[in-house]
CSV table of C-alpha atoms in Angstrom, one decimal:
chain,number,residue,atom,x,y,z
A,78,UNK,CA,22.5,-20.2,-0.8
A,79,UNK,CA,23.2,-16.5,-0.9
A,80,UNK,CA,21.8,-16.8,-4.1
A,81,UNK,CA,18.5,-17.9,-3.1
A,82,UNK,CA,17.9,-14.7,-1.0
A,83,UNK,CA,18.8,-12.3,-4.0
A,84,UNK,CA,16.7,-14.2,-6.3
A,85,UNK,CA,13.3,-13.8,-3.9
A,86,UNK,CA,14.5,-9.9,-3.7
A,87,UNK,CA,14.9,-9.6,-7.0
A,88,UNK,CA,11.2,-11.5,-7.7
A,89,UNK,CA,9.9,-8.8,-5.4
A,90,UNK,CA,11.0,-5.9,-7.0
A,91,UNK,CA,9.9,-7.1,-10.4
A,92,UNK,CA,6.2,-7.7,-9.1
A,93,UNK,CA,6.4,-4.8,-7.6
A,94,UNK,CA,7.8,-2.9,-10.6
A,95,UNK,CA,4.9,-4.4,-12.4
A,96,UNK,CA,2.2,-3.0,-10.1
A,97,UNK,CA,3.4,0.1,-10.6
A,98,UNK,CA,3.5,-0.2,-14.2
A,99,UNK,CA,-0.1,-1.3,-14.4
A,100,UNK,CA,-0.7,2.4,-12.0
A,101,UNK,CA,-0.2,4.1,-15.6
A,102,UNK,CA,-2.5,2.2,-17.6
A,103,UNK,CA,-6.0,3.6,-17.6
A,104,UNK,CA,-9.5,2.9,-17.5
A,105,UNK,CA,-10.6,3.1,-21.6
A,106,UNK,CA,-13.2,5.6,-22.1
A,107,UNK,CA,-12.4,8.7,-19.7
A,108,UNK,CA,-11.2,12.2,-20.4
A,109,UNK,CA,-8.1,12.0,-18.4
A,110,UNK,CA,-8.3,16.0,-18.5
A,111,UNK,CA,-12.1,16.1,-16.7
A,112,UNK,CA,-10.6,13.5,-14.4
A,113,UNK,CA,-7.3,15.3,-13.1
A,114,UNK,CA,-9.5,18.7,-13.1
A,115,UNK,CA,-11.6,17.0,-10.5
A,116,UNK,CA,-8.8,15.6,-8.3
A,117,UNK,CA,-7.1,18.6,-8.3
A,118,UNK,CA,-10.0,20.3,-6.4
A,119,UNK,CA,-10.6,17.0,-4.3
A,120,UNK,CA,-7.4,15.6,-3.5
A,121,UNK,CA,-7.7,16.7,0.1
A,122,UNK,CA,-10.6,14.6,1.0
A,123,UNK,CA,-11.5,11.1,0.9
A,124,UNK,CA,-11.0,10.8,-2.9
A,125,UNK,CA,-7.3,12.0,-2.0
A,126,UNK,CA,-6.7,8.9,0.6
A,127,UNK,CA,-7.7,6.4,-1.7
A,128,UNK,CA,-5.2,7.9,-4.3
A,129,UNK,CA,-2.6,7.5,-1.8
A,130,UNK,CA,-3.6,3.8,-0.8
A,131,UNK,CA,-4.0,3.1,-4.6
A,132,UNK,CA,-0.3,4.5,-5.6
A,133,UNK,CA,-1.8,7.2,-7.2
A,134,UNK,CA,-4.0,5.1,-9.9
A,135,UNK,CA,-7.0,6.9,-8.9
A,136,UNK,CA,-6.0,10.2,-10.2
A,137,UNK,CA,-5.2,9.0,-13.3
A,138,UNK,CA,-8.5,6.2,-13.2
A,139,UNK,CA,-6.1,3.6,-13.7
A,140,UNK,CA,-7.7,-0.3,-13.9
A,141,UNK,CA,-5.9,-0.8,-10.7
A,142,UNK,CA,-7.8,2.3,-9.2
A,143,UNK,CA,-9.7,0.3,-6.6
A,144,UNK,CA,-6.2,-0.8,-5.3
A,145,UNK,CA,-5.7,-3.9,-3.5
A,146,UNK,CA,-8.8,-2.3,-0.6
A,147,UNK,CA,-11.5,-5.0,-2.2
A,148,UNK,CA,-9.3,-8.3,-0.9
A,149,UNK,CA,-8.5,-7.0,2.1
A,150,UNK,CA,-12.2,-6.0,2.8
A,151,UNK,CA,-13.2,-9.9,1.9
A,152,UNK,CA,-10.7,-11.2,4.0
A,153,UNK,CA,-11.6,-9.1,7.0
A,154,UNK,CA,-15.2,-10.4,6.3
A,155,UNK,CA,-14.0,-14.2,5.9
A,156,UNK,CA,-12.3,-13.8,9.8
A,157,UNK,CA,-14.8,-12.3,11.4
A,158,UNK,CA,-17.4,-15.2,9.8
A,159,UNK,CA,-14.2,-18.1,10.9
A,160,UNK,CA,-14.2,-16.3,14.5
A,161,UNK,CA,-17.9,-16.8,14.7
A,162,UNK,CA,-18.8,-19.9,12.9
A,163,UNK,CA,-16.2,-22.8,14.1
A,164,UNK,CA,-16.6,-24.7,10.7
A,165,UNK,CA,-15.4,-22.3,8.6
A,166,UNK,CA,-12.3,-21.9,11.8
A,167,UNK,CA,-12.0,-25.6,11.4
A,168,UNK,CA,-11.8,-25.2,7.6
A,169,UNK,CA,-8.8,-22.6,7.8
A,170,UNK,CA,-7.1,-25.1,9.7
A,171,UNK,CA,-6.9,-28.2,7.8
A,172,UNK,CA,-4.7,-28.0,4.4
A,173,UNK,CA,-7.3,-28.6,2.2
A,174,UNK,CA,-9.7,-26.5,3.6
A,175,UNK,CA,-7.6,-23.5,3.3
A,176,UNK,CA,-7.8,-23.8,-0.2
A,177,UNK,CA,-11.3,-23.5,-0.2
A,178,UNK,CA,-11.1,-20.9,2.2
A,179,UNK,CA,-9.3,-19.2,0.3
A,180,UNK,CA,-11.0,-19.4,-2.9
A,181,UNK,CA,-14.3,-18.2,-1.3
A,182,UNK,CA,-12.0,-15.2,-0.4
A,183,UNK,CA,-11.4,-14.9,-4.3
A,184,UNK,CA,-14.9,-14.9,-5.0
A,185,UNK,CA,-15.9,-12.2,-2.7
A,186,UNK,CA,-13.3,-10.0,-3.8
A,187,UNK,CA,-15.1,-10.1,-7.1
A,188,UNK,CA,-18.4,-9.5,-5.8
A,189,UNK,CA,-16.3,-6.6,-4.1
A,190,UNK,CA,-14.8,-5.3,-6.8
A,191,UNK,CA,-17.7,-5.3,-9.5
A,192,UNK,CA,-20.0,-3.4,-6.8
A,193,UNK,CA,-17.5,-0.4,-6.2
A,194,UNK,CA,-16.7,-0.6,-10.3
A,195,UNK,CA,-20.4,-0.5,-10.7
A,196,UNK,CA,-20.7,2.7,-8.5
A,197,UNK,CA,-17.3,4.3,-9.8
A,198,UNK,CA,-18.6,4.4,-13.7
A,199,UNK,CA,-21.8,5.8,-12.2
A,200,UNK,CA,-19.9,8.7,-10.6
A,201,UNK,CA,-18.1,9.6,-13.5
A,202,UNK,CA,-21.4,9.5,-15.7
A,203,UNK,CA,-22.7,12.6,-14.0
A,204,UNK,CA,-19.0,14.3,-13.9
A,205,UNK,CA,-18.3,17.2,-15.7
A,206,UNK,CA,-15.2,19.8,-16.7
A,207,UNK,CA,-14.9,23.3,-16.2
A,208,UNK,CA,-16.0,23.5,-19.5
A,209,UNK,CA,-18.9,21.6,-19.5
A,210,UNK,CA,-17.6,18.4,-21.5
A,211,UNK,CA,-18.4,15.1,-19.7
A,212,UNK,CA,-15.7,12.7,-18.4
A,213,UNK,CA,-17.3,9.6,-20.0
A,214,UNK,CA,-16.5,9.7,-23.9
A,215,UNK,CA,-18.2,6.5,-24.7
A,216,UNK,CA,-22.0,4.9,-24.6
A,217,UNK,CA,-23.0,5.2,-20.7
A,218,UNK,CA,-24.1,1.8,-20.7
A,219,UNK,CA,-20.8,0.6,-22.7
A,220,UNK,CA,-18.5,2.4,-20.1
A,221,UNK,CA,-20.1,1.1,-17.4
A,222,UNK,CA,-19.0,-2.6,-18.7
A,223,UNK,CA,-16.1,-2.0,-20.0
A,224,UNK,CA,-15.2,0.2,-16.5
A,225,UNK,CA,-16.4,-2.9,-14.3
A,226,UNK,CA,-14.4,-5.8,-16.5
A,227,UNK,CA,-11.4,-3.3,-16.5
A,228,UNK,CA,-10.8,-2.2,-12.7
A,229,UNK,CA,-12.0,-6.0,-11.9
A,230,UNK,CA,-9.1,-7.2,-13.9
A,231,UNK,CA,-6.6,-4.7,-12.1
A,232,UNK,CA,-7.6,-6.0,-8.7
A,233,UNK,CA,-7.2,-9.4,-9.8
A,234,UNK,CA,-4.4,-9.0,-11.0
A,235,UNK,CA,-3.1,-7.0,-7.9
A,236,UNK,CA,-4.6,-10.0,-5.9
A,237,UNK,CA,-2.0,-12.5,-7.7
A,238,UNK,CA,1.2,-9.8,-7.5
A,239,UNK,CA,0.7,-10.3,-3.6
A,240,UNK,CA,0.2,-14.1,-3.5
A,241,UNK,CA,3.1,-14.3,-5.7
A,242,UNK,CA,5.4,-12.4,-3.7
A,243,UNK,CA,4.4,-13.9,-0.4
A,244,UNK,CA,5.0,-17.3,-1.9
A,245,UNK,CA,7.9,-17.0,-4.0
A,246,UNK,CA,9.4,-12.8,-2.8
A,247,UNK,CA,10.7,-11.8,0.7
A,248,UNK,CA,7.8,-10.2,2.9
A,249,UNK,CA,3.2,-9.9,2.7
A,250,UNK,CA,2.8,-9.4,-0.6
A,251,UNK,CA,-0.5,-7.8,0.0
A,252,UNK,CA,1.1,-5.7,2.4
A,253,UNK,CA,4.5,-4.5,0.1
A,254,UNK,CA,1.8,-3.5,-2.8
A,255,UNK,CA,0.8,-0.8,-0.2
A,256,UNK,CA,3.8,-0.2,0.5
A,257,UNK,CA,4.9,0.7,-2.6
A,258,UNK,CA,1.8,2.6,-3.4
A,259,UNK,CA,2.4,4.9,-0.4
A,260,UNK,CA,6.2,5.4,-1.2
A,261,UNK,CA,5.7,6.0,-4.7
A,262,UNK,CA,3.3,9.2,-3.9
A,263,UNK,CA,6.1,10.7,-1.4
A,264,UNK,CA,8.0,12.1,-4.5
A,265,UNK,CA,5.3,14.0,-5.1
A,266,UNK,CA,4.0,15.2,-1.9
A,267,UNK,CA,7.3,16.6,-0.8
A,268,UNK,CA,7.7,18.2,-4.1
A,269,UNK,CA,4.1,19.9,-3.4
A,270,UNK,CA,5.3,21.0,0.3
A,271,UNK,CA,8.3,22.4,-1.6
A,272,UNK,CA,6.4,24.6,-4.1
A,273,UNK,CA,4.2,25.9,-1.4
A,274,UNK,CA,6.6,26.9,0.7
A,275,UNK,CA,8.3,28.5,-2.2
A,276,UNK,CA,4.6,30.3,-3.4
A,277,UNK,CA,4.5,31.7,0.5
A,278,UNK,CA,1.6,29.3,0.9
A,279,UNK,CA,3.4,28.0,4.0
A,280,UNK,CA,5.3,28.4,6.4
A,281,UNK,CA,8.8,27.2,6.8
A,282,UNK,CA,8.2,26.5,10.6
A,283,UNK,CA,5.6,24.6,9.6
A,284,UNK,CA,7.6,22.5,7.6
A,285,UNK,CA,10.1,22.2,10.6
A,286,UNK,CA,7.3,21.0,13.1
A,287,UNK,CA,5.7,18.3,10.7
A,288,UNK,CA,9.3,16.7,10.2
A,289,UNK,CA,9.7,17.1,13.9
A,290,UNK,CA,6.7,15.4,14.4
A,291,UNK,CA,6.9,12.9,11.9
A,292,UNK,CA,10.6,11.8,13.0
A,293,UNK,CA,9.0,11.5,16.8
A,294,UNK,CA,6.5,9.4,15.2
A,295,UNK,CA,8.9,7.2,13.4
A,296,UNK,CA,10.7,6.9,16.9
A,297,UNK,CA,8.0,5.8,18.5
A,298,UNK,CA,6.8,3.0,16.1
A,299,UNK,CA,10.4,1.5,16.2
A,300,UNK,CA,10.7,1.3,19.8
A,301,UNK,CA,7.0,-0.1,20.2
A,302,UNK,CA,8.0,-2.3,17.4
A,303,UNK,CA,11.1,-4.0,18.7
A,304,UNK,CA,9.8,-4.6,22.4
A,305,UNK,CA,9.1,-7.6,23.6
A,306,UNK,CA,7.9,-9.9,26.6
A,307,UNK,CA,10.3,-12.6,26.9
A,308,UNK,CA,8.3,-15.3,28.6
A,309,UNK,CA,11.2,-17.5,30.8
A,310,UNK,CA,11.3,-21.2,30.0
A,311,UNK,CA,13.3,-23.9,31.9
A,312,UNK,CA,13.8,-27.2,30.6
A,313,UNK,CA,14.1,-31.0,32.5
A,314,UNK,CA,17.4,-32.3,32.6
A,315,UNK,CA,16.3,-35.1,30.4
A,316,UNK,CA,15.2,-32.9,27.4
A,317,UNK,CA,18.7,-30.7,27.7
A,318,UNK,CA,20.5,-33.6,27.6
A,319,UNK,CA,18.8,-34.8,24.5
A,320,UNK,CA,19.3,-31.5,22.9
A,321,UNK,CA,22.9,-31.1,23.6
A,322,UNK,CA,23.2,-30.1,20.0
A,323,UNK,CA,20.7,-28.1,18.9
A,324,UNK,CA,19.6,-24.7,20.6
A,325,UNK,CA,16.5,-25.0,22.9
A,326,UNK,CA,14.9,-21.5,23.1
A,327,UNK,CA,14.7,-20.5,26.9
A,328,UNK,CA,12.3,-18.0,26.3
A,329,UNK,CA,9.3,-17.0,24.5
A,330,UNK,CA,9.0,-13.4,22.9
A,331,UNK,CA,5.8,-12.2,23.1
A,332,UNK,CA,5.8,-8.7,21.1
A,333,UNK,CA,3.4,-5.7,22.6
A,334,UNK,CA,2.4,-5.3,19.1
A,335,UNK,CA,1.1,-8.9,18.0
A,336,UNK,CA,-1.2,-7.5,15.5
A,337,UNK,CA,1.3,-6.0,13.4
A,338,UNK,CA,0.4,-3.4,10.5
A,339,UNK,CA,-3.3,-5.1,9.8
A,340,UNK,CA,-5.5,-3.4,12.0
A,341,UNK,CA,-4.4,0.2,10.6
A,342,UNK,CA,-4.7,-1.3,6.8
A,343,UNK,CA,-8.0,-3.4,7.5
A,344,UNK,CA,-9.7,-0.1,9.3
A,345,UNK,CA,-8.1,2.0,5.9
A,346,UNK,CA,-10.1,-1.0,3.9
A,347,UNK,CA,-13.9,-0.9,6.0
A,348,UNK,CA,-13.8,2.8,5.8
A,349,UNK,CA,-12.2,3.0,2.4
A,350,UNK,CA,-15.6,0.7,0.6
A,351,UNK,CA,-18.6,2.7,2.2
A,352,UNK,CA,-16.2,6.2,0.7
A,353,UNK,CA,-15.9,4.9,-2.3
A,354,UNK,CA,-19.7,4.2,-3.0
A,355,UNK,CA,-20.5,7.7,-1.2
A,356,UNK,CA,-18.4,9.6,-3.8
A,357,UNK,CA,-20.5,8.3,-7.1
A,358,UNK,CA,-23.7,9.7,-4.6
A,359,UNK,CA,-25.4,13.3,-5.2
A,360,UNK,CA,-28.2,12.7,-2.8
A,361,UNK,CA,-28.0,15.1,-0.1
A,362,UNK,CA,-27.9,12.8,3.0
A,363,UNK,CA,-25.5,10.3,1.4
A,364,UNK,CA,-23.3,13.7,0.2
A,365,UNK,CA,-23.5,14.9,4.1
A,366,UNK,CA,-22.5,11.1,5.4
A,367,UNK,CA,-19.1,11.3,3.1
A,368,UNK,CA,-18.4,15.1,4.4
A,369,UNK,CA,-18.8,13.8,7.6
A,370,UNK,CA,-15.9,10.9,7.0
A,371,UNK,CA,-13.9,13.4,5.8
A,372,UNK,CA,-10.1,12.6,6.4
A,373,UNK,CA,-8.6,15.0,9.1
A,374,UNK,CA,-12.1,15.4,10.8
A,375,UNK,CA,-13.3,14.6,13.6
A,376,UNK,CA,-15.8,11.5,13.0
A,377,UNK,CA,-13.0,9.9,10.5
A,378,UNK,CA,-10.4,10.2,12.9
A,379,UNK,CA,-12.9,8.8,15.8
A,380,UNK,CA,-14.1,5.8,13.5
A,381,UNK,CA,-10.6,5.2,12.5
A,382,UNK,CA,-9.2,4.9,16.3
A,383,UNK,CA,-12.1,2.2,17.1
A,384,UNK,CA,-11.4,-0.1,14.0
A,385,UNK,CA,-7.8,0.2,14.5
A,386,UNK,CA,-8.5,-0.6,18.4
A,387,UNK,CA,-11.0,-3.1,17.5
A,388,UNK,CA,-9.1,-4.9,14.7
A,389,UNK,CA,-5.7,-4.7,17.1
A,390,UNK,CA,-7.6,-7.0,19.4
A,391,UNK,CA,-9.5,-9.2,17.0
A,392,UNK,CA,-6.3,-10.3,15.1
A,393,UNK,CA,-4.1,-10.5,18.0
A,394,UNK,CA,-6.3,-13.5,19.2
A,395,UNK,CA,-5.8,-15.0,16.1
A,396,UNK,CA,-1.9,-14.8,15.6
A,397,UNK,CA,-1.4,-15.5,19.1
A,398,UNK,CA,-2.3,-19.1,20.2
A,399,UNK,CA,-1.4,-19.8,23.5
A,400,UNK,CA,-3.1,-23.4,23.6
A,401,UNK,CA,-0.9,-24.5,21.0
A,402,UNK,CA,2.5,-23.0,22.7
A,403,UNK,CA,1.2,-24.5,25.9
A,404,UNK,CA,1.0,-28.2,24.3
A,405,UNK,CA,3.9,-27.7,22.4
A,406,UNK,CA,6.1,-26.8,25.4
A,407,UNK,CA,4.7,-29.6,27.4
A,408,UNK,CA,5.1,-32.6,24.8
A,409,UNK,CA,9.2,-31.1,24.0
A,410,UNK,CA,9.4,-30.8,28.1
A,411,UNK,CA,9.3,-27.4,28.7
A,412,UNK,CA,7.6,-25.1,31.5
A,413,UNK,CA,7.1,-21.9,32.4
A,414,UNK,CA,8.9,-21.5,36.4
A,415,UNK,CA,5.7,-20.8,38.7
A,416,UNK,CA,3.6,-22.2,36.5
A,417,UNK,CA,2.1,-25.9,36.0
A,418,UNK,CA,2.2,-27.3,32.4
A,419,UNK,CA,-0.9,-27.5,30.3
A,420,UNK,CA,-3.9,-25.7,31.3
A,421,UNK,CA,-2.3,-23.4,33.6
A,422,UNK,CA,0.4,-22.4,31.2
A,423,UNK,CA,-2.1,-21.4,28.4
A,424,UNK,CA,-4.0,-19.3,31.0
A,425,UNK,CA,-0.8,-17.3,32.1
A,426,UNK,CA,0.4,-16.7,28.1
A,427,UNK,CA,-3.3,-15.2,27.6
A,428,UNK,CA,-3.1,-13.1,30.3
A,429,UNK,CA,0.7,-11.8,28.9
A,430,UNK,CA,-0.7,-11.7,25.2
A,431,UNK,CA,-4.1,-9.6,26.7
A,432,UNK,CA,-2.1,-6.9,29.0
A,433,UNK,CA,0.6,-6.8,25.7
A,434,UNK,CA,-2.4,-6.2,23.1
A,435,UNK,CA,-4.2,-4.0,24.9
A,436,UNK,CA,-1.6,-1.1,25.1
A,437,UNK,CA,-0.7,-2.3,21.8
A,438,UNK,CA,-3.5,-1.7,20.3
A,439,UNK,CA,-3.7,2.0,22.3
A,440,UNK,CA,-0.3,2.4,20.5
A,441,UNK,CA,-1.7,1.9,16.9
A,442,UNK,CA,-5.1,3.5,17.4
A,443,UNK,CA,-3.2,6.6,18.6
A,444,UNK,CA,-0.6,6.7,16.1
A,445,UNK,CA,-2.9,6.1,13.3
A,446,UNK,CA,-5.1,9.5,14.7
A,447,UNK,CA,-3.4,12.0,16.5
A,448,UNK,CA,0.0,13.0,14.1
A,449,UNK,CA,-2.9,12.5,11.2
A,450,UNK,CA,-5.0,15.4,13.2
A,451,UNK,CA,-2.2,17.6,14.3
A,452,UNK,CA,-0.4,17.5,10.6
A,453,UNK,CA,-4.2,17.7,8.5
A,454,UNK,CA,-4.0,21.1,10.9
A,455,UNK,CA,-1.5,22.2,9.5
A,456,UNK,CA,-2.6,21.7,5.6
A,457,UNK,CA,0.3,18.8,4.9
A,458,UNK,CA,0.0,15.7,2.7
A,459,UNK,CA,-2.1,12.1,4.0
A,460,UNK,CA,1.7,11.1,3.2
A,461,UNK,CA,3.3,12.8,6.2
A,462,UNK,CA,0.0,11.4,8.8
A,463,UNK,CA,-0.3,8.7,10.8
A,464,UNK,CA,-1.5,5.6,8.9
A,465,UNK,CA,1.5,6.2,6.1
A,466,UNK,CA,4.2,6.4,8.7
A,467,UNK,CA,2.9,3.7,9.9
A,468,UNK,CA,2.9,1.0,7.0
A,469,UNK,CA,5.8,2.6,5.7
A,470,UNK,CA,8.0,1.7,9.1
A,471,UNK,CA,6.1,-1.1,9.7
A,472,UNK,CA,6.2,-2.8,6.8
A,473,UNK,CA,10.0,-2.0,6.3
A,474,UNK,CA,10.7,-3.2,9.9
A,475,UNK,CA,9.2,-6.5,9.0
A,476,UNK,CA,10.6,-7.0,5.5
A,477,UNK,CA,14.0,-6.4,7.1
A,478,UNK,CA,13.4,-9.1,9.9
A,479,UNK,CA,12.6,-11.6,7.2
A,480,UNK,CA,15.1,-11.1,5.4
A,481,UNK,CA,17.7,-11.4,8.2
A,482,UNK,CA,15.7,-14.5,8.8
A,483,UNK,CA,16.7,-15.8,5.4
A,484,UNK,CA,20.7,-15.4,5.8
A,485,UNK,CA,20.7,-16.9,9.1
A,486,UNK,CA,19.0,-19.7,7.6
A,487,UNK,CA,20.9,-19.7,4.3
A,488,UNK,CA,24.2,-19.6,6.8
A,489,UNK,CA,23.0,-22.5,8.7
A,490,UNK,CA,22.4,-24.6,5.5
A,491,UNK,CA,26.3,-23.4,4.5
A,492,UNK,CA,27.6,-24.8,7.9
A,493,UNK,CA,25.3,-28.1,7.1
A,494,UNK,CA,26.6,-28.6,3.5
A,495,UNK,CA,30.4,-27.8,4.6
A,496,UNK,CA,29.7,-30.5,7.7
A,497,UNK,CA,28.8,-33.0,5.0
């Protein structure tokens, strides 16, 4: 059985090797040289957050440039149209239905993805080098198609990687691809910090006080991360004594973060789509909008603390049912002390999950901000701010739980075959 667990690591890491294999492979058409010339003088801004989501493809206008960011921003579409219309809810729950559901999610991530493809080619039309020479070497009108088919493939193919790995690897698939995009740029970014120190650009104290900061933040996601409400639970006689050999649960562990690492990568993915189509712009109002969701300024950092706050909430209320824990602990004879069965249970787990969400989703909105501001102020990478340390922890706390989950289980099924 041990064997089971190294084979979904080892499915993992290959997908995830491949994504970062198809990082390298660019978009036909474009001088790479025009293309890293303008990075270079824009990787501070929004263009230098998408690289960092992306796993660097963007700076080298790889077909997987547009990252995984077009999914995730169907899927937060598709919830928020199942929270409001109770047929398409209805449809998520049934087995069938999910398939559809899911395959409308499909659909729009190609609408998604053919829109910002459209709007990226556009950009790099009116793009020029120092020297004058245009990034596009091919027909306009040919680039544009063969840009759009290209980056529409990547994402599609990014889209599978993450099924695949959720379904057949250890951890989110969707979730590991960004991940891995954010690790694979920290090489990089501490190599910069390094060189700049070195070139008296700055300061070594500085340097001190953003790994100061960024091990307090680290700190402070873990301890958030592994606290828990543990709900009591008491048990008839009759049900204990029919359970003599199994082990009944006598509490329930509600976390203070129920939302997980979503709301910080669906708020990266609403404000990622509108910065993407705003960087192909040169009309002056549209050019002013994109300044003003500049990453490290004020209205980004605003915008990002009320979609993270937002998104905190939304989700929680889905991952969180406390009608179904209610009937479940009633029909196996279960009940909360204080507390009648049923109704009256499902009202006191809302009001656990609401007080838990709510500073939990101060928690995220905070972290995903402040170190951001304070470190942006002090002219380090996106890498060492908020909404990196976060995924990156996150994501690794979670990946570690389920794969502790998977020995325990694989060790039960040992005891189970060795009974036999």
């Amino acid at each position: 059985m041990g064997n089971a667990l190294t084979q979904k690591i080892l499915i993992t890491l290959g997908f995830l090797f491949a994504y970062r294999v198809l990082a390298y492979i660019p978009t036909p058409g474009v001088d790479l040289n025009v293309i890293k010339e303008f990075f270079d003088s824009n990787s501070n801004n929004a263009l230098g957050l998408m690289n960092m989501f992306s796993g660097n493809a963007v700076e080298r206008l790889s077909i997987i440039s547009l990252g995984i960011m077009p999914y995730i921003t169907a899927s937060i579409v598709m919830e928020l149209l199942a929270a409001t219309f109770p047929a398409l809810g209805q449809m998520k729950k049934e087995r069938d239905g999910m398939q559809k559901y899911m395959q409308i999610i499909r659909y729009f991530t190609i609408f998604i993805t053919v829109v910002q493809a459209i709007g990226v080619s556009m950009g790099l039309q009116s793009m020029t080098g120092r020297a004058g020479q245009s990034a596009v070497m091919i027909d306009p009108m040919m680039f544009t198609v063969i840009t759009t088919f290209s980056m529409l493939a990547g994402t599609m193919l990014l889209m599978w990687i993450g099924e695949q790995i959720t379904q057949k690897g250890i951890g989110n698939g969707i979730s590991l691809i960004i991940f891995a995009g954010i690790v694979s740029g920290l090489p990089s970014a501490i190599g910069n910090t390094v060189r700049a120190v070195n070139a008296g650009e700055m300061n070594f104290l500085v340097v001190l006080g953003i790994l100061a900061i960024m091990l307090i933040t680290i700190l402070a996601i873990i301890y958030v991360e592994l606290g828990e409400r543990r709900v009591p639970i008491s048990y008839s006689r009759k049900t204990i004594m029919q359970n003599q050999t199994k082990r009944v649960m006598n509490y329930i562990p509600v976390k203070v973060n129920l939302s997980g690492v979503i709301p910080p990568i669906f708020a990266s993915a609403v404000l990622m789509f509108p910065l993407t189509m705003l960087q192909s712009s040169t009309t002056p109002f549209l050019v002013a909008i994109a300044d003003s969701l500049a990453p490290g300024g004020i209205t980004f950092n605003v915008v990002t603390f009320l979609l993270v706050m937002f998104f905190a909430f939304f989700y929680a209320s889905i991952a969180f049912n406390a009608k179904d824990i209610a009937d479940n602990l009633k029909r196996q004879g279960g009940f909360i002390p204080g507390v009648r069965p049923g109704e009256h249970t499902k009202e006191f787990l809302n009001e656990v999950a609401s007080r838990l969400t709510g500073s939990g989703a101060v928690y995220l909105a905070i972290i995903s901000t402040v170190p951001f501001m304070v470190i942006s102020g002090m002219g380090a990478s996106f890498y060492f701010g908020g909404v990196a340390v976060l995924i990156i922890v996150q994501v690794a706390l979670d990946t570690m739980r389920k794969i502790e989950a998977q020995r325990t289980m694989n060790q039960y099924d040992t005891l189970g075959n060795v009974g036999l």
